[in-house]
GROMACS .gro file of C-alpha atoms in nm:
model
  476
    1UNK     CA    1  -1.176  -4.877  -0.983
    2UNK     CA    2  -0.926  -4.669  -0.806
    3UNK     CA    3  -0.803  -4.506  -1.139
    4UNK     CA    4  -1.165  -4.409  -1.225
    5UNK     CA    5  -1.211  -4.258  -0.865
    6UNK     CA    6  -0.910  -4.068  -0.918
    7UNK     CA    7  -1.020  -3.936  -1.278
    8UNK     CA    8  -1.326  -3.841  -1.097
    9UNK     CA    9  -1.154  -3.633  -0.826
   10UNK     CA   10  -0.913  -3.467  -1.060
   11UNK     CA   11  -1.219  -3.366  -1.280
   12UNK     CA   12  -1.410  -3.241  -0.985
   13UNK     CA   13  -1.106  -3.005  -0.884
   14UNK     CA   14  -1.047  -2.896  -1.237
   15UNK     CA   15  -1.406  -2.775  -1.258
   16UNK     CA   16  -1.371  -2.639  -0.926
   17UNK     CA   17  -1.057  -2.444  -0.996
   18UNK     CA   18  -1.233  -2.315  -1.336
   19UNK     CA   19  -1.551  -2.213  -1.135
   20UNK     CA   20  -1.317  -2.041  -0.900
   21UNK     CA   21  -1.156  -1.854  -1.166
   22UNK     CA   22  -1.445  -1.756  -1.352
   23UNK     CA   23  -1.692  -1.686  -1.090
   24UNK     CA   24  -1.576  -1.361  -1.019
   25UNK     CA   25  -1.612  -1.243  -1.373
   26UNK     CA   26  -1.928  -1.387  -1.445
   27UNK     CA   27  -2.099  -1.312  -1.113
   28UNK     CA   28  -2.353  -1.014  -1.081
   29UNK     CA   29  -2.227  -0.692  -0.960
   30UNK     CA   30  -2.549  -0.488  -0.896
   31UNK     CA   31  -2.475  -0.172  -0.718
   32UNK     CA   32  -2.846  -0.153  -0.595
   33UNK     CA   33  -2.853  -0.482  -0.352
   34UNK     CA   34  -2.569  -0.690  -0.402
   35UNK     CA   35  -2.277  -0.413  -0.323
   36UNK     CA   36  -2.474  -0.272  -0.031
   37UNK     CA   37  -2.467  -0.622   0.125
   38UNK     CA   38  -2.092  -0.701   0.061
   39UNK     CA   39  -1.977  -0.372   0.156
   40UNK     CA   40  -2.127  -0.409   0.490
   41UNK     CA   41  -1.896  -0.694   0.597
   42UNK     CA   42  -1.588  -0.439   0.548
   43UNK     CA   43  -1.738  -0.169   0.821
   44UNK     CA   44  -1.533  -0.219   1.125
   45UNK     CA   45  -1.730  -0.424   1.419
   46UNK     CA   46  -1.991  -0.227   1.579
   47UNK     CA   47  -1.897   0.103   1.395
   48UNK     CA   48  -2.221   0.173   1.250
   49UNK     CA   49  -2.430   0.388   1.496
   50UNK     CA   50  -2.727   0.447   1.205
   51UNK     CA   51  -2.847   0.146   1.030
   52UNK     CA   52  -3.095   0.209   0.732
   53UNK     CA   53  -3.262  -0.098   0.577
   54UNK     CA   54  -3.516  -0.088   0.271
   55UNK     CA   55  -3.567  -0.066  -0.083
   56UNK     CA   56  -3.364   0.168  -0.325
   57UNK     CA   57  -3.548   0.461  -0.176
   58UNK     CA   58  -3.319   0.433   0.109
   59UNK     CA   59  -3.004   0.404  -0.065
   60UNK     CA   60  -3.081   0.652  -0.317
   61UNK     CA   61  -3.277   0.914  -0.104
   62UNK     CA   62  -3.029   0.918   0.191
   63UNK     CA   63  -2.677   1.041   0.214
   64UNK     CA   64  -2.438   0.883   0.454
   65UNK     CA   65  -2.197   1.135   0.357
   66UNK     CA   66  -2.419   1.436   0.435
   67UNK     CA   67  -2.534   1.294   0.747
   68UNK     CA   68  -2.155   1.257   0.860
   69UNK     CA   69  -2.026   1.572   0.730
   70UNK     CA   70  -2.291   1.801   0.871
   71UNK     CA   71  -2.404   1.605   1.159
   72UNK     CA   72  -2.121   1.356   1.244
   73UNK     CA   73  -2.349   1.058   1.210
   74UNK     CA   74  -2.202   0.722   1.099
   75UNK     CA   75  -2.434   0.589   0.901
   76UNK     CA   76  -2.464   0.267   0.666
   77UNK     CA   77  -2.731   0.168   0.424
   78UNK     CA   78  -2.805  -0.187   0.357
   79UNK     CA   79  -3.084  -0.185   0.120
   80UNK     CA   80  -3.181  -0.364  -0.234
   81UNK     CA   81  -3.370  -0.288  -0.558
   82UNK     CA   82  -3.743  -0.295  -0.483
   83UNK     CA   83  -3.656  -0.476  -0.131
   84UNK     CA   84  -3.977  -0.648   0.004
   85UNK     CA   85  -4.030  -0.669   0.401
   86UNK     CA   86  -3.900  -1.058   0.405
   87UNK     CA   87  -3.565  -0.925   0.252
   88UNK     CA   88  -3.546  -0.633   0.508
   89UNK     CA   89  -3.579  -0.870   0.794
   90UNK     CA   90  -3.286  -1.112   0.676
   91UNK     CA   91  -3.085  -0.789   0.591
   92UNK     CA   92  -3.139  -0.675   0.946
   93UNK     CA   93  -3.068  -1.010   1.084
   94UNK     CA   94  -2.730  -1.033   0.884
   95UNK     CA   95  -2.626  -0.703   0.980
   96UNK     CA   96  -2.658  -0.772   1.339
   97UNK     CA   97  -2.402  -1.043   1.329
   98UNK     CA   98  -2.110  -0.772   1.300
   99UNK     CA   99  -2.326  -0.429   1.389
  100UNK     CA  100  -2.470  -0.315   1.724
  101UNK     CA  101  -2.643   0.015   1.586
  102UNK     CA  102  -2.761   0.278   1.813
  103UNK     CA  103  -3.050   0.333   1.586
  104UNK     CA  104  -3.214   0.119   1.291
  105UNK     CA  105  -3.435   0.316   1.046
  106UNK     CA  106  -3.658   0.092   0.802
  107UNK     CA  107  -3.798   0.249   0.490
  108UNK     CA  108  -4.161   0.160   0.472
  109UNK     CA  109  -4.224   0.204   0.104
  110UNK     CA  110  -4.240  -0.183   0.069
  111UNK     CA  111  -4.573  -0.190   0.278
  112UNK     CA  112  -4.744  -0.073  -0.044
  113UNK     CA  113  -4.634  -0.367  -0.260
  114UNK     CA  114  -4.892  -0.668  -0.328
  115UNK     CA  115  -4.685  -0.961  -0.413
  116UNK     CA  116  -4.612  -1.296  -0.272
  117UNK     CA  117  -4.264  -1.299  -0.424
  118UNK     CA  118  -4.002  -1.073  -0.598
  119UNK     CA  119  -3.894  -1.128  -0.969
  120UNK     CA  120  -3.573  -1.303  -1.028
  121UNK     CA  121  -3.355  -1.013  -1.070
  122UNK     CA  122  -3.474  -0.851  -0.717
  123UNK     CA  123  -3.422  -1.202  -0.562
  124UNK     CA  124  -3.085  -1.213  -0.670
  125UNK     CA  125  -3.009  -0.850  -0.560
  126UNK     CA  126  -3.128  -0.905  -0.205
  127UNK     CA  127  -2.960  -1.207  -0.148
  128UNK     CA  128  -2.638  -1.280  -0.342
  129UNK     CA  129  -2.454  -1.016  -0.182
  130UNK     CA  130  -2.475  -1.209   0.170
  131UNK     CA  131  -2.211  -1.430   0.284
  132UNK     CA  132  -2.279  -1.820   0.287
  133UNK     CA  133  -2.469  -1.875   0.626
  134UNK     CA  134  -2.793  -2.046   0.746
  135UNK     CA  135  -2.928  -1.690   0.736
  136UNK     CA  136  -2.857  -1.647   0.374
  137UNK     CA  137  -3.031  -2.006   0.331
  138UNK     CA  138  -3.332  -1.908   0.503
  139UNK     CA  139  -3.357  -1.576   0.313
  140UNK     CA  140  -3.338  -1.747  -0.019
  141UNK     CA  141  -3.608  -2.019   0.116
  142UNK     CA  142  -3.834  -1.725   0.181
  143UNK     CA  143  -3.779  -1.524  -0.130
  144UNK     CA  144  -3.795  -1.815  -0.399
  145UNK     CA  145  -4.099  -1.904  -0.537
  146UNK     CA  146  -4.216  -2.254  -0.510
  147UNK     CA  147  -4.003  -2.531  -0.674
  148UNK     CA  148  -3.740  -2.252  -0.759
  149UNK     CA  149  -3.502  -2.272  -0.449
  150UNK     CA  150  -3.249  -2.488  -0.608
  151UNK     CA  151  -3.176  -2.239  -0.890
  152UNK     CA  152  -3.085  -1.994  -0.633
  153UNK     CA  153  -2.893  -2.223  -0.398
  154UNK     CA  154  -2.664  -2.274  -0.664
  155UNK     CA  155  -2.590  -1.926  -0.753
  156UNK     CA  156  -2.365  -2.015  -1.057
  157UNK     CA  157  -2.669  -2.131  -1.229
  158UNK     CA  158  -2.791  -1.776  -1.231
  159UNK     CA  159  -2.492  -1.632  -1.412
  160UNK     CA  160  -2.330  -1.907  -1.593
  161UNK     CA  161  -2.456  -1.789  -1.936
  162UNK     CA  162  -2.342  -1.431  -1.898
  163UNK     CA  163  -2.050  -1.455  -2.163
  164UNK     CA  164  -2.244  -1.274  -2.424
  165UNK     CA  165  -2.309  -0.978  -2.203
  166UNK     CA  166  -1.983  -0.923  -2.006
  167UNK     CA  167  -1.814  -0.570  -2.051
  168UNK     CA  168  -1.468  -0.438  -1.927
  169UNK     CA  169  -1.624  -0.355  -1.616
  170UNK     CA  170  -1.675  -0.737  -1.515
  171UNK     CA  171  -1.313  -0.782  -1.542
  172UNK     CA  172  -1.215  -0.500  -1.350
  173UNK     CA  173  -1.152  -0.510  -0.985
  174UNK     CA  174  -1.283  -0.220  -0.821
  175UNK     CA  175  -1.222  -0.354  -0.454
  176UNK     CA  176  -0.937  -0.104  -0.412
  177UNK     CA  177  -1.080   0.216  -0.567
  178UNK     CA  178  -1.215   0.484  -0.359
  179UNK     CA  179  -1.563   0.478  -0.422
  180UNK     CA  180  -1.569   0.087  -0.321
  181UNK     CA  181  -1.303   0.128  -0.056
  182UNK     CA  182  -1.516   0.379   0.168
  183UNK     CA  183  -1.847   0.281   0.063
  184UNK     CA  184  -2.137   0.332   0.289
  185UNK     CA  185  -2.436   0.188   0.072
  186UNK     CA  186  -2.514   0.500  -0.100
  187UNK     CA  187  -2.594   0.567  -0.484
  188UNK     CA  188  -2.587   0.906  -0.575
  189UNK     CA  189  -2.800   1.010  -0.888
  190UNK     CA  190  -2.727   1.345  -1.080
  191UNK     CA  191  -3.038   1.283  -1.323
  192UNK     CA  192  -3.325   1.516  -1.308
  193UNK     CA  193  -3.671   1.510  -1.454
  194UNK     CA  194  -3.912   1.784  -1.320
  195UNK     CA  195  -4.235   1.641  -1.162
  196UNK     CA  196  -4.540   1.760  -1.037
  197UNK     CA  197  -4.562   1.822  -0.651
  198UNK     CA  198  -4.805   1.565  -0.512
  199UNK     CA  199  -5.125   1.717  -0.350
  200UNK     CA  200  -5.240   1.469  -0.094
  201UNK     CA  201  -5.498   1.574   0.157
  202UNK     CA  202  -5.461   1.502   0.520
  203UNK     CA  203  -5.656   1.179   0.598
  204UNK     CA  204  -5.730   0.926   0.884
  205UNK     CA  205  -5.849   0.647   0.601
  206UNK     CA  206  -5.658   0.327   0.689
  207UNK     CA  207  -5.603   0.122   0.353
  208UNK     CA  208  -5.455  -0.247   0.404
  209UNK     CA  209  -5.112  -0.338   0.410
  210UNK     CA  210  -5.089  -0.663   0.188
  211UNK     CA  211  -5.066  -0.965   0.422
  212UNK     CA  212  -4.696  -1.086   0.359
  213UNK     CA  213  -4.559  -0.748   0.379
  214UNK     CA  214  -4.748  -0.691   0.721
  215UNK     CA  215  -4.611  -1.004   0.833
  216UNK     CA  216  -4.243  -0.959   0.766
  217UNK     CA  217  -4.274  -0.577   0.867
  218UNK     CA  218  -4.381  -0.720   1.212
  219UNK     CA  219  -4.123  -0.952   1.249
  220UNK     CA  220  -3.844  -0.667   1.138
  221UNK     CA  221  -3.971  -0.470   1.416
  222UNK     CA  222  -3.982  -0.734   1.652
  223UNK     CA  223  -3.616  -0.855   1.556
  224UNK     CA  224  -3.469  -0.514   1.637
  225UNK     CA  225  -3.663  -0.498   1.983
  226UNK     CA  226  -3.565  -0.857   2.050
  227UNK     CA  227  -3.186  -0.725   1.982
  228UNK     CA  228  -3.246  -0.406   2.209
  229UNK     CA  229  -3.191  -0.185   1.904
  230UNK     CA  230  -3.400   0.107   1.850
  231UNK     CA  231  -3.597   0.112   1.541
  232UNK     CA  232  -3.794   0.403   1.366
  233UNK     CA  233  -4.000   0.360   1.071
  234UNK     CA  234  -4.007   0.619   0.789
  235UNK     CA  235  -4.126   0.705   0.455
  236UNK     CA  236  -3.883   0.932   0.226
  237UNK     CA  237  -4.051   1.197  -0.008
  238UNK     CA  238  -4.107   1.096  -0.340
  239UNK     CA  239  -4.290   1.237  -0.642
  240UNK     CA  240  -4.550   0.950  -0.674
  241UNK     CA  241  -4.715   1.017  -0.353
  242UNK     CA  242  -5.078   0.940  -0.359
  243UNK     CA  243  -5.370   0.962  -0.126
  244UNK     CA  244  -5.418   0.563  -0.142
  245UNK     CA  245  -5.048   0.554  -0.040
  246UNK     CA  246  -5.124   0.768   0.253
  247UNK     CA  247  -5.398   0.529   0.375
  248UNK     CA  248  -5.162   0.242   0.376
  249UNK     CA  249  -4.894   0.446   0.547
  250UNK     CA  250  -5.172   0.523   0.821
  251UNK     CA  251  -5.205   0.170   0.861
  252UNK     CA  252  -4.822   0.108   0.907
  253UNK     CA  253  -4.803   0.390   1.147
  254UNK     CA  254  -5.068   0.204   1.359
  255UNK     CA  255  -4.878  -0.126   1.340
  256UNK     CA  256  -4.552   0.094   1.465
  257UNK     CA  257  -4.775   0.200   1.735
  258UNK     CA  258  -4.862  -0.142   1.848
  259UNK     CA  259  -4.485  -0.179   1.914
  260UNK     CA  260  -4.435   0.147   2.052
  261UNK     CA  261  -4.213   0.255   1.783
  262UNK     CA  262  -4.189   0.602   1.601
  263UNK     CA  263  -4.346   0.604   1.236
  264UNK     CA  264  -4.236   0.945   1.027
  265UNK     CA  265  -4.395   1.002   0.695
  266UNK     CA  266  -4.186   1.256   0.528
  267UNK     CA  267  -4.447   1.309   0.252
  268UNK     CA  268  -4.612   1.571   0.452
  269UNK     CA  269  -4.302   1.791   0.501
  270UNK     CA  270  -4.219   1.869   0.136
  271UNK     CA  271  -4.225   2.248   0.192
  272UNK     CA  272  -4.031   2.219   0.530
  273UNK     CA  273  -3.750   1.993   0.368
  274UNK     CA  274  -3.718   2.227   0.090
  275UNK     CA  275  -3.800   1.978  -0.203
  276UNK     CA  276  -3.804   2.133  -0.556
  277UNK     CA  277  -3.988   1.881  -0.790
  278UNK     CA  278  -3.843   2.084  -1.079
  279UNK     CA  279  -3.494   2.017  -1.020
  280UNK     CA  280  -3.453   1.732  -0.718
  281UNK     CA  281  -3.628   1.444  -0.866
  282UNK     CA  282  -3.501   1.146  -1.063
  283UNK     CA  283  -3.820   0.969  -1.105
  284UNK     CA  284  -4.194   0.892  -0.925
  285UNK     CA  285  -3.995   0.731  -0.633
  286UNK     CA  286  -3.658   0.878  -0.617
  287UNK     CA  287  -3.484   1.198  -0.584
  288UNK     CA  288  -3.128   1.308  -0.705
  289UNK     CA  289  -2.833   1.417  -0.505
  290UNK     CA  290  -2.990   1.757  -0.451
  291UNK     CA  291  -3.303   1.644  -0.297
  292UNK     CA  292  -3.129   1.334  -0.106
  293UNK     CA  293  -2.898   1.600   0.069
  294UNK     CA  294  -3.217   1.800   0.154
  295UNK     CA  295  -3.399   1.491   0.282
  296UNK     CA  296  -3.068   1.387   0.479
  297UNK     CA  297  -3.034   1.731   0.659
  298UNK     CA  298  -3.414   1.666   0.756
  299UNK     CA  299  -3.296   1.325   0.869
  300UNK     CA  300  -3.002   1.460   1.059
  301UNK     CA  301  -3.225   1.730   1.248
  302UNK     CA  302  -3.468   1.459   1.338
  303UNK     CA  303  -3.209   1.207   1.459
  304UNK     CA  304  -3.045   1.474   1.673
  305UNK     CA  305  -3.346   1.581   1.853
  306UNK     CA  306  -3.487   1.259   1.933
  307UNK     CA  307  -3.182   0.999   1.962
  308UNK     CA  308  -2.828   1.034   2.152
  309UNK     CA  309  -2.576   0.920   1.847
  310UNK     CA  310  -2.249   1.043   1.897
  311UNK     CA  311  -2.065   1.257   1.689
  312UNK     CA  312  -1.769   1.070   1.522
  313UNK     CA  313  -1.607   1.358   1.326
  314UNK     CA  314  -1.217   1.408   1.418
  315UNK     CA  315  -1.245   1.034   1.542
  316UNK     CA  316  -0.971   0.856   1.353
  317UNK     CA  317  -1.149   0.522   1.377
  318UNK     CA  318  -1.415   0.670   1.136
  319UNK     CA  319  -1.178   0.774   0.892
  320UNK     CA  320  -1.348   0.576   0.631
  321UNK     CA  321  -1.702   0.785   0.673
  322UNK     CA  322  -1.468   1.100   0.651
  323UNK     CA  323  -1.321   0.981   0.296
  324UNK     CA  324  -1.660   0.863   0.205
  325UNK     CA  325  -1.804   1.214   0.249
  326UNK     CA  326  -1.524   1.361   0.098
  327UNK     CA  327  -1.539   1.174  -0.218
  328UNK     CA  328  -1.936   1.238  -0.238
  329UNK     CA  329  -1.882   1.618  -0.192
  330UNK     CA  330  -1.594   1.621  -0.457
  331UNK     CA  331  -1.832   1.443  -0.705
  332UNK     CA  332  -2.079   1.702  -0.664
  333UNK     CA  333  -1.828   1.982  -0.719
  334UNK     CA  334  -1.726   1.837  -1.044
  335UNK     CA  335  -2.093   1.853  -1.147
  336UNK     CA  336  -1.979   2.217  -1.242
  337UNK     CA  337  -1.828   2.095  -1.582
  338UNK     CA  338  -2.129   1.889  -1.669
  339UNK     CA  339  -2.369   2.198  -1.617
  340UNK     CA  340  -2.137   2.438  -1.823
  341UNK     CA  341  -2.306   2.561  -2.152
  342UNK     CA  342  -2.049   2.763  -2.356
  343UNK     CA  343  -1.664   2.743  -2.430
  344UNK     CA  344  -1.578   3.061  -2.247
  345UNK     CA  345  -1.722   2.910  -1.911
  346UNK     CA  346  -1.582   2.571  -1.962
  347UNK     CA  347  -1.238   2.714  -2.046
  348UNK     CA  348  -1.265   2.919  -1.728
  349UNK     CA  349  -1.357   2.628  -1.514
  350UNK     CA  350  -1.046   2.424  -1.634
  351UNK     CA  351  -0.813   2.732  -1.558
  352UNK     CA  352  -0.969   2.759  -1.214
  353UNK     CA  353  -0.963   2.420  -1.114
  354UNK     CA  354  -0.620   2.239  -1.152
  355UNK     CA  355  -0.664   1.950  -0.941
  356UNK     CA  356  -0.871   1.791  -1.254
  357UNK     CA  357  -0.674   1.625  -1.529
  358UNK     CA  358  -0.791   1.778  -1.859
  359UNK     CA  359  -0.753   1.680  -2.214
  360UNK     CA  360  -0.820   1.906  -2.478
  361UNK     CA  361  -0.818   1.811  -2.860
  362UNK     CA  362  -0.854   2.051  -3.118
  363UNK     CA  363  -0.956   1.975  -3.491
  364UNK     CA  364  -0.836   2.165  -3.811
  365UNK     CA  365  -1.170   2.382  -3.812
  366UNK     CA  366  -1.122   2.570  -3.501
  367UNK     CA  367  -1.199   2.943  -3.536
  368UNK     CA  368  -0.983   3.202  -3.388
  369UNK     CA  369  -1.245   3.287  -3.141
  370UNK     CA  370  -1.248   2.941  -3.001
  371UNK     CA  371  -0.854   2.909  -2.988
  372UNK     CA  372  -0.854   3.249  -2.790
  373UNK     CA  373  -1.062   3.078  -2.543
  374UNK     CA  374  -0.853   2.765  -2.509
  375UNK     CA  375  -0.542   3.000  -2.465
  376UNK     CA  376  -0.661   3.161  -2.178
  377UNK     CA  377  -0.701   2.829  -2.004
  378UNK     CA  378  -0.392   2.652  -2.123
  379UNK     CA  379  -0.157   2.978  -2.096
  380UNK     CA  380  -0.003   2.962  -2.423
  381UNK     CA  381  -0.125   3.029  -2.798
  382UNK     CA  382  -0.357   2.759  -2.872
  383UNK     CA  383  -0.349   2.609  -3.259
  384UNK     CA  384  -0.587   2.411  -3.491
  385UNK     CA  385  -0.510   2.044  -3.541
  386UNK     CA  386  -0.352   2.027  -3.184
  387UNK     CA  387  -0.378   1.888  -2.843
  388UNK     CA  388  -0.306   1.972  -2.473
  389UNK     CA  389  -0.305   1.806  -2.145
  390UNK     CA  390  -0.345   1.973  -1.833
  391UNK     CA  391  -0.296   1.879  -1.449
  392UNK     CA  392  -0.180   2.036  -1.108
  393UNK     CA  393  -0.148   2.383  -1.288
  394UNK     CA  394   0.112   2.224  -1.538
  395UNK     CA  395   0.075   2.179  -1.908
  396UNK     CA  396   0.175   1.811  -1.940
  397UNK     CA  397   0.168   1.811  -2.297
  398UNK     CA  398   0.134   2.065  -2.594
  399UNK     CA  399   0.147   1.892  -2.957
  400UNK     CA  400   0.457   1.987  -3.129
  401UNK     CA  401   0.283   1.982  -3.467
  402UNK     CA  402  -0.030   1.868  -3.637
  403UNK     CA  403   0.058   1.526  -3.625
  404UNK     CA  404   0.098   1.374  -3.289
  405UNK     CA  405   0.061   1.080  -3.019
  406UNK     CA  406   0.068   1.131  -2.631
  407UNK     CA  407   0.011   0.865  -2.425
  408UNK     CA  408  -0.033   0.868  -1.998
  409UNK     CA  409  -0.206   0.688  -1.736
  410UNK     CA  410  -0.339   0.767  -1.412
  411UNK     CA  411  -0.495   0.573  -1.130
  412UNK     CA  412  -0.513   0.242  -1.364
  413UNK     CA  413  -0.689   0.462  -1.647
  414UNK     CA  414  -0.526   0.507  -1.996
  415UNK     CA  415  -0.542   0.806  -2.212
  416UNK     CA  416  -0.437   0.879  -2.560
  417UNK     CA  417  -0.433   1.200  -2.773
  418UNK     CA  418  -0.345   1.118  -3.125
  419UNK     CA  419  -0.374   1.293  -3.479
  420UNK     CA  420  -0.281   1.074  -3.767
  421UNK     CA  421  -0.350   1.246  -4.126
  422UNK     CA  422  -0.675   1.416  -4.072
  423UNK     CA  423  -0.817   1.208  -3.796
  424UNK     CA  424  -0.809   1.359  -3.442
  425UNK     CA  425  -0.874   1.120  -3.161
  426UNK     CA  426  -0.926   1.156  -2.781
  427UNK     CA  427  -0.917   0.799  -2.619
  428UNK     CA  428  -0.959   0.663  -2.273
  429UNK     CA  429  -0.899   0.284  -2.182
  430UNK     CA  430  -0.931   0.218  -2.585
  431UNK     CA  431  -1.259   0.400  -2.624
  432UNK     CA  432  -1.309   0.703  -2.839
  433UNK     CA  433  -1.441   0.976  -2.629
  434UNK     CA  434  -1.452   1.248  -2.895
  435UNK     CA  435  -1.809   1.397  -2.946
  436UNK     CA  436  -1.771   1.633  -3.235
  437UNK     CA  437  -1.599   1.576  -3.567
  438UNK     CA  438  -1.505   1.938  -3.632
  439UNK     CA  439  -1.452   2.191  -3.332
  440UNK     CA  440  -1.307   2.089  -2.983
  441UNK     CA  441  -1.330   1.785  -2.775
  442UNK     CA  442  -1.259   1.770  -2.389
  443UNK     CA  443  -1.243   1.514  -2.138
  444UNK     CA  444  -1.231   1.599  -1.748
  445UNK     CA  445  -1.107   1.331  -1.519
  446UNK     CA  446  -1.090   1.338  -1.134
  447UNK     CA  447  -0.785   1.166  -0.977
  448UNK     CA  448  -0.950   1.188  -0.642
  449UNK     CA  449  -1.257   0.972  -0.741
  450UNK     CA  450  -1.078   0.813  -1.001
  451UNK     CA  451  -1.388   0.895  -1.234
  452UNK     CA  452  -1.447   1.092  -1.563
  453UNK     CA  453  -1.593   1.422  -1.450
  454UNK     CA  454  -1.716   1.524  -1.785
  455UNK     CA  455  -1.676   1.467  -2.184
  456UNK     CA  456  -1.765   1.769  -2.359
  457UNK     CA  457  -1.782   1.862  -2.722
  458UNK     CA  458  -1.790   2.206  -2.899
  459UNK     CA  459  -1.912   2.183  -3.227
  460UNK     CA  460  -1.767   2.432  -3.495
  461UNK     CA  461  -2.054   2.386  -3.721
  462UNK     CA  462  -2.315   2.486  -3.463
  463UNK     CA  463  -2.137   2.820  -3.340
  464UNK     CA  464  -1.958   2.601  -3.088
  465UNK     CA  465  -2.284   2.461  -2.909
  466UNK     CA  466  -2.171   2.255  -2.609
  467UNK     CA  467  -2.259   1.891  -2.637
  468UNK     CA  468  -2.199   1.685  -2.301
  469UNK     CA  469  -2.124   1.303  -2.301
  470UNK     CA  470  -2.358   1.048  -2.150
  471UNK     CA  471  -2.422   1.099  -1.783
  472UNK     CA  472  -2.264   0.773  -1.670
  473UNK     CA  473  -2.354   0.827  -1.291
  474UNK     CA  474  -2.568   0.541  -1.137
  475UNK     CA  475  -2.921   0.654  -1.152
  476UNK     CA  476  -3.045   0.383  -0.878
   0.00000   0.00000   0.00000
């Protein structure tokens, strides 16, 4: 009997150890809900002055970097993809364990959604980032449909079968990378899809808020007030704004008024904010970084006018906000490479921006004109069937002949320039990044953000037309 008990205990211990070892790999790492909740615990106690709560329209359409750099506001966004009001309530309740914000701003887009429960993916994104607690248990109980709570309480049941979909990113520890180290909840989008500007006439019509959303909308407002935290309700600008939505938001404004809480629908201010629907929009619900920065400036002005939030710039205790802003503005600066269209313009950018690590791989079909442009950037005569690496104003590598192999690493990323026979390769982390088989391939890497800024190919068979690699920036 004792032997059986001992074997059972050993078996349980082995399973527990295996579970602890593989869970970090198999677990979900969504940056549209889970990361926002997890990183909130990394913020120093009571350091967040302005806390945003809401769906992706909060963490995509608002920029803490802009609010800090231009207004000195220390903000954080604790949002989740399609976050319903019951998850906003529990997100705020969890945040109040470690933070005493001087203002909470609740994004009210969820008051449009007529649903009793979210889909499984959104339940995961809005709860799995929370630390184990009674609050998390209650959040799961109110999020899961009847009879399904058990599958969410044992999180491993949700991700144990992910073996077939694992990628390199699942094995990588991002905890000490700049993006994660200073993270303030924002996902910055660089996509751009033109949309028509919404035409919605002013109206006093009231359309109903779906019952469950209204119940938890009221609870969230009451929760803030019970904790003596000022709360403001807002709706960020979006391309899909409709006459019906305005009626729902009118009703949401009435509810806010019952509690003596401000409600601001910024969809009446497109022109004042400066939203350009040809350049600033990702989709019907989200803005890209251009729109987000414009809107954040509008928010900054609003907060400065109606609330007394301190300017934290220059305070060493808020260095992480300074670093987050620096990284965001640096990423925006790097977009000039992605936006470049011709080889002369691209080579000028490389020559004028020595803080980026640049790899240039040239096939055997490069024209004299193309080689001339490359030569101006690298400061020496470029050759066909050659490769070059530049950083910090220095030429790190110039291939000595037509057969070469150059290997270097930076910030944990590994790069390889190689030519064997007639095959030219530009490799990063074991992945070929060349875009054209004949012409010039370039990879630009930023050691500050530890991200690829751009990959570009100039096709010799198409008059050196520029082809940019897939934009891997998060969309939302």
